[in-house]
Coordinates of C-alpha atoms in Angstrom, one line a residue:
X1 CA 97.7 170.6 173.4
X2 CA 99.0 167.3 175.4
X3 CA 95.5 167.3 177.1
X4 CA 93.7 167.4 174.0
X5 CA 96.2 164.6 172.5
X6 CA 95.3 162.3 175.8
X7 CA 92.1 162.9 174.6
X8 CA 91.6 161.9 171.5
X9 CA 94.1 158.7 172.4
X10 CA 91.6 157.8 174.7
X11 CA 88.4 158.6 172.2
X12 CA 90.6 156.2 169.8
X13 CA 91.0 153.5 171.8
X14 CA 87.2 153.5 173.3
X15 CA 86.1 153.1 169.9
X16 CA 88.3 150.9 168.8
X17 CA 87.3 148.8 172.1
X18 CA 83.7 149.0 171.0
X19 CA 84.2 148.4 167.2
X20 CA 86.0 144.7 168.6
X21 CA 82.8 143.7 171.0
X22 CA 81.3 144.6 168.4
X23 CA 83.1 142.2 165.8
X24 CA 83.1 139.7 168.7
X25 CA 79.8 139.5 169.3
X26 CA 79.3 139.4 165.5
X27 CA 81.6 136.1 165.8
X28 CA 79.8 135.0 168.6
X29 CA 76.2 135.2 167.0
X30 CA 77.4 133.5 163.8
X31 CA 78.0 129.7 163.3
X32 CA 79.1 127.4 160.7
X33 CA 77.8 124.5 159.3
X34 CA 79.6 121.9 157.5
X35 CA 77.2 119.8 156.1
X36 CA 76.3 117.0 153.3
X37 CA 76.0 118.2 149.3
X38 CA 72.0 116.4 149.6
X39 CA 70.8 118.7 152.6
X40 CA 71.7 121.4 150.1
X41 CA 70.0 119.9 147.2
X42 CA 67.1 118.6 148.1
X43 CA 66.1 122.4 149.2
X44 CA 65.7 121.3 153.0
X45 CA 67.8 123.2 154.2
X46 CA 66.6 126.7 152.3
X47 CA 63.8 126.2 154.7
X48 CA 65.0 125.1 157.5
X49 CA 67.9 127.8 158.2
X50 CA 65.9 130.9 157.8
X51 CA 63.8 129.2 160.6
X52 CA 66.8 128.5 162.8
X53 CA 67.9 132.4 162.1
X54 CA 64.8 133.8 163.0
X55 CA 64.1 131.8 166.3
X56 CA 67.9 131.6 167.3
X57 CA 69.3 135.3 166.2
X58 CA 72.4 133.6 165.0
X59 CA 73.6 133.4 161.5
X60 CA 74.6 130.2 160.1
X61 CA 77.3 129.6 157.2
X62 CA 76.3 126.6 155.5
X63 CA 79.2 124.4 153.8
X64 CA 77.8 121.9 151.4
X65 CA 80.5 119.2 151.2
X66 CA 80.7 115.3 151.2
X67 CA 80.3 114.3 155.0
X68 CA 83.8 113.3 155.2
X69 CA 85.1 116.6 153.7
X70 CA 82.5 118.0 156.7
X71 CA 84.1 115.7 159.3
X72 CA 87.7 116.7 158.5
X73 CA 86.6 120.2 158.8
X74 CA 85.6 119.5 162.4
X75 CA 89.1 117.3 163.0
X76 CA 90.4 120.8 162.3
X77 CA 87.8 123.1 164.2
X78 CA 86.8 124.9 160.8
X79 CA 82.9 124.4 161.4
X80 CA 81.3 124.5 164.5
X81 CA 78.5 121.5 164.0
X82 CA 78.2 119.1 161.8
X83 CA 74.7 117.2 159.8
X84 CA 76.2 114.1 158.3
X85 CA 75.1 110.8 156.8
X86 CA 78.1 108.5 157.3
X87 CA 77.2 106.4 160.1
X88 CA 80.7 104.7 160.7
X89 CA 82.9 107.6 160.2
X90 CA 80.9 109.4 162.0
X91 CA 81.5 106.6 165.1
X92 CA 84.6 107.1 164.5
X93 CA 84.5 110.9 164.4
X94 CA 83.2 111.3 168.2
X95 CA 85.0 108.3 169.3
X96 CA 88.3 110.2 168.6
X97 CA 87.3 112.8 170.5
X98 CA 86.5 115.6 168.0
X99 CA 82.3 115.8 168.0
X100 CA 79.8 115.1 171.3
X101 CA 76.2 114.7 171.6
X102 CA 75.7 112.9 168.2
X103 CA 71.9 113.4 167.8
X104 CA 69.8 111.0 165.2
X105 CA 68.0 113.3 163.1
X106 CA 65.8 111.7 159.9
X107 CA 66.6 109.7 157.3
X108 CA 65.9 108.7 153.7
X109 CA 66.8 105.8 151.3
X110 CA 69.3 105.6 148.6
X111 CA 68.4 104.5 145.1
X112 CA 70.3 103.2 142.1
X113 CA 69.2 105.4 139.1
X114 CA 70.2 104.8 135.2
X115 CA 68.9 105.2 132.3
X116 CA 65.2 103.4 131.1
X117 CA 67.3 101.1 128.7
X118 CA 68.7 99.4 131.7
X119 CA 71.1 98.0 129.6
X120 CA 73.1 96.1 133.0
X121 CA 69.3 94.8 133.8
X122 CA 69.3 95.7 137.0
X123 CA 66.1 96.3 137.8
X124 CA 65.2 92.5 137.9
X125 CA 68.2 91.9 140.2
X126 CA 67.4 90.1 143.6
X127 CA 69.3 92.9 145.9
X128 CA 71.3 96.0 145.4
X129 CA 74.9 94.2 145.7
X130 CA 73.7 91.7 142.5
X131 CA 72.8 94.7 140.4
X132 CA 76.0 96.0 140.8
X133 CA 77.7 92.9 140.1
X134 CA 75.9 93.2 136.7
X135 CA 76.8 96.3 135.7
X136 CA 80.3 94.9 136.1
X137 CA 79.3 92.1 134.3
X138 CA 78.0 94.5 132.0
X139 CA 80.5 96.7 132.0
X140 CA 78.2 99.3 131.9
X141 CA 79.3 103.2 132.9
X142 CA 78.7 104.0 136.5
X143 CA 79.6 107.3 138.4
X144 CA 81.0 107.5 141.3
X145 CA 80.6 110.5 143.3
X146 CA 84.6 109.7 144.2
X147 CA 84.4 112.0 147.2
X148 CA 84.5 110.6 150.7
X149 CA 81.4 111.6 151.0
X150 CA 78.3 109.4 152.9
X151 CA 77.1 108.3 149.4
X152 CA 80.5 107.6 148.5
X153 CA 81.3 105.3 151.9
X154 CA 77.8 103.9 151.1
X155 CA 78.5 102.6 147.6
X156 CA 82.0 101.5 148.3
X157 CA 80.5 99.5 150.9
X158 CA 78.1 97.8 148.3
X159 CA 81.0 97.1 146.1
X160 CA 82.1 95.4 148.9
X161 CA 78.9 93.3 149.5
X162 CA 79.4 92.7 145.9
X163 CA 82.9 91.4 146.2
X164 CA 84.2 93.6 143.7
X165 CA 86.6 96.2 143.3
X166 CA 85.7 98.5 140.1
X167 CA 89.1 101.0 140.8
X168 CA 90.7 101.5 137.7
X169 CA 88.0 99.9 135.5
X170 CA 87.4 101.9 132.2
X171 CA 83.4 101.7 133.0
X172 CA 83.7 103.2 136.6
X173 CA 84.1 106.8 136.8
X174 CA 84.5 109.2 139.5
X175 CA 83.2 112.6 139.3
X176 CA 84.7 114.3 142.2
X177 CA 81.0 116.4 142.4
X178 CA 78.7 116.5 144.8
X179 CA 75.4 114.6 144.3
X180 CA 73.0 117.1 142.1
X181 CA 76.3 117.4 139.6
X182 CA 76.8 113.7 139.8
X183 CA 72.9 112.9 138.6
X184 CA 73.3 115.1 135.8
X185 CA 77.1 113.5 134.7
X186 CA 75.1 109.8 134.5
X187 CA 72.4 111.8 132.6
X188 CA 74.4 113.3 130.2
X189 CA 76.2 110.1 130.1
X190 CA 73.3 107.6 130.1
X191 CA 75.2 105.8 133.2
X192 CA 73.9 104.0 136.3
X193 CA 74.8 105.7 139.8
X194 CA 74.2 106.1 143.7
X195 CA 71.8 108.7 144.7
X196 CA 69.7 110.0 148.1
X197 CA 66.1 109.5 147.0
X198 CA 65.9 113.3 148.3
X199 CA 67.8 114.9 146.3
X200 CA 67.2 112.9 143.0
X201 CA 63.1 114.0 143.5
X202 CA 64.4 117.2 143.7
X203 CA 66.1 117.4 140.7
X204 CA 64.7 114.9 138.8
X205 CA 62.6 116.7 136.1
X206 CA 66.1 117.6 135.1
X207 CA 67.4 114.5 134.3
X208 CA 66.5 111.2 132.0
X209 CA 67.2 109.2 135.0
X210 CA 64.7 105.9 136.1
X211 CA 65.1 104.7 139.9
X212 CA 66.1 100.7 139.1
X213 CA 66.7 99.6 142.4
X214 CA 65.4 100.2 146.1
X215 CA 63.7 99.2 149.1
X216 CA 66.5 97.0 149.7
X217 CA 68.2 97.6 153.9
X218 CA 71.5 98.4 152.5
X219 CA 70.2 101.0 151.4
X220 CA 69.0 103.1 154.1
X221 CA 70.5 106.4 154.3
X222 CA 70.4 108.1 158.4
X223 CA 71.6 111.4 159.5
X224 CA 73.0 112.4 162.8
X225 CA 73.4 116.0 163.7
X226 CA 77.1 116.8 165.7
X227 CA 78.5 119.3 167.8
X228 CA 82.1 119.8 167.3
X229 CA 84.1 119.2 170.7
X230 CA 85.0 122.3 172.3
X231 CA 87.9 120.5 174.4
X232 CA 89.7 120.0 171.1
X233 CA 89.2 123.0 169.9
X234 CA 88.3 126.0 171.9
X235 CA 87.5 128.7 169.7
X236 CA 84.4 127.1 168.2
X237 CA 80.8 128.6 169.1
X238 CA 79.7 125.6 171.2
X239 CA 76.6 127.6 172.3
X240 CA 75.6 128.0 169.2
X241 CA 76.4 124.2 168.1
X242 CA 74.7 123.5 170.6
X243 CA 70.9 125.4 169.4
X244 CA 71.4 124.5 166.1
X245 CA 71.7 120.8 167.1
X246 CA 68.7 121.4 169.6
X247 CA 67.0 122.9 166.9
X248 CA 67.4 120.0 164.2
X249 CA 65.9 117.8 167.2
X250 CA 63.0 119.6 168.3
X251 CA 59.7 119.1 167.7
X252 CA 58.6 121.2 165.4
X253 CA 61.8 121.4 163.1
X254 CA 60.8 117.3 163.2
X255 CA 57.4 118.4 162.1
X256 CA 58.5 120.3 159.1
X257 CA 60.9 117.8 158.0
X258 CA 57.8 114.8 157.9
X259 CA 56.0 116.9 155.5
X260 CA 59.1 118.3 153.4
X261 CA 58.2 117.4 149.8
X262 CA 54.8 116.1 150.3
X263 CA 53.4 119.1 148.5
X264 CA 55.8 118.9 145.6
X265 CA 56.2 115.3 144.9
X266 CA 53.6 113.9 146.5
X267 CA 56.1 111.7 149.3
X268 CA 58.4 113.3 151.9
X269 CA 61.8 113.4 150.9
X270 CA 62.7 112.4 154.5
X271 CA 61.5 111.3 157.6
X272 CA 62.2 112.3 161.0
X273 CA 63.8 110.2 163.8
X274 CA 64.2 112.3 166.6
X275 CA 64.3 110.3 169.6
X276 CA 64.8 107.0 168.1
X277 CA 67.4 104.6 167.6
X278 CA 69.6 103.9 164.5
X279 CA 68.9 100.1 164.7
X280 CA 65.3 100.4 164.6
X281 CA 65.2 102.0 161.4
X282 CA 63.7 100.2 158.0
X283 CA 62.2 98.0 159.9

């Protein structure tokens, strides 16, 4: 009887030993992603991930957030690699020791979108920081993402241009959404806001929405791909932070991003930069 006890102890415990490797290596083939709401929306990365799931064998959580709601996440080692489009916080980010190996990766433009009254006539305006001095002039309604995410640095960073501070005006609203949400808000409203070109193609047909102003430098829009530091926090899957970065830099995940949207929309909706450097961009 004690025999047969010892036994089935030791049956118990063997599978319980294999049923955690087993969990482990579950853990260990999956990663998380903390990334921007537009990589989301503009449908990049629905193609993109299965691709990286296939050639990698891991599974990736995706977490569409702002980039700096994706940045605190890494402060706190709640994702494992970040793709972000907030170029100072993002400085700031590795400088403080939380992300390595910051990787360029693409980028697109913003645009300031509103409705085809332009009623703020902003689409005559010289640069993007005099348009939105007139729709304070204007008083016109504008919708602010109100996030901390890249968009949201972005624009506060116009207003800045601008030397104006619209907090607390009655015509400047924050929406608290991400930025598909946010471009149907001004819709539904008939206001003016900050959008990535990418994602406002991508949901455009949706929307009563004109693009009034772009091309402008301020306006360029650049995302770096980051691996969360595994000094600071041990426990993340820095192997597999480490691929998926790799992977967002090769040359062929470059390759499908340069024709991303070409079929659809007749543009790509962005363009790689592997390689490159930050400062060359837009010119």
């Amino acid at each position: 009887m004690k025999k047969a006890l010892c036994t089935l102890l030791a049956l118990t415990c063997i599978a319980i030993g294999a049923a955690g490797s087993g969990w482990a290596a579950e853990a260990e083939k999956s990663i998380i992603l903390a990334t921007t709401t537009s990589t989301q929306d503009s449908g990049l990365l629905d193609l993109l991930i299965p691709a990286f799931e296939k050639k990698s064998g891991y599974f990736v959580k995706t977490i569409a957030v702002g980039s700096g709601q994706a940045m605190m996440m890494g402060e706190k080692g709640e994702a494992d690699v970040l793709l972000v489009h907030s170029p100072a916080a993002e400085e700031k980010f590795v400088a403080d020791g939380f992300g390595i190996n910051r990787r360029l990766v693409m980028h697109n433009d913003f645009i300031v979108v509103g409705p085809a009254g332009d009623s703020a006539k902003i689409k005559t305006a010289p640069s993007t920081a005099e348009a939105f001095k007139s729709i304070s002039g204007a008083k016109a309604l504008f919708l602010s993402r109100g996030d901390n995410s890249g968009t949201h640095a972005k624009e506060k960073g116009i207003w800045k241009t601008a030397q104006i501070n619209p907090e607390g005006q009655p015509w400047y609203q924050q929406t608290g959404l991400g930025m598909g949400q946010t471009l149907n808000v001004a819709a539904e409203k008939k206001g003016y806001t900050l959008a990535d070109r990418g994602t406002y193609l991508a949901v455009k047909k949706n929307l009563n929405l004109e693009i009034l102003k772009e091309g402008d430098a301020i306006l360029l829009n650049i995302y770096h791909v980051i691996e969360v530091n595994p000094a600071k926090w041990p426990k993340v899957n820095s192997p597999g932070a480490k691929a998926f970065a790799d992977f967002m830099v090769s040359a062929e995940t470059q390759g499908t991003i340069r024709t991303f949207g070409v079929d659809k929309y007749g543009a790509p909706l962005f363009f790689p930069d592997a390689g490159k450097k930050a400062e060359d961009l837009g010119k």
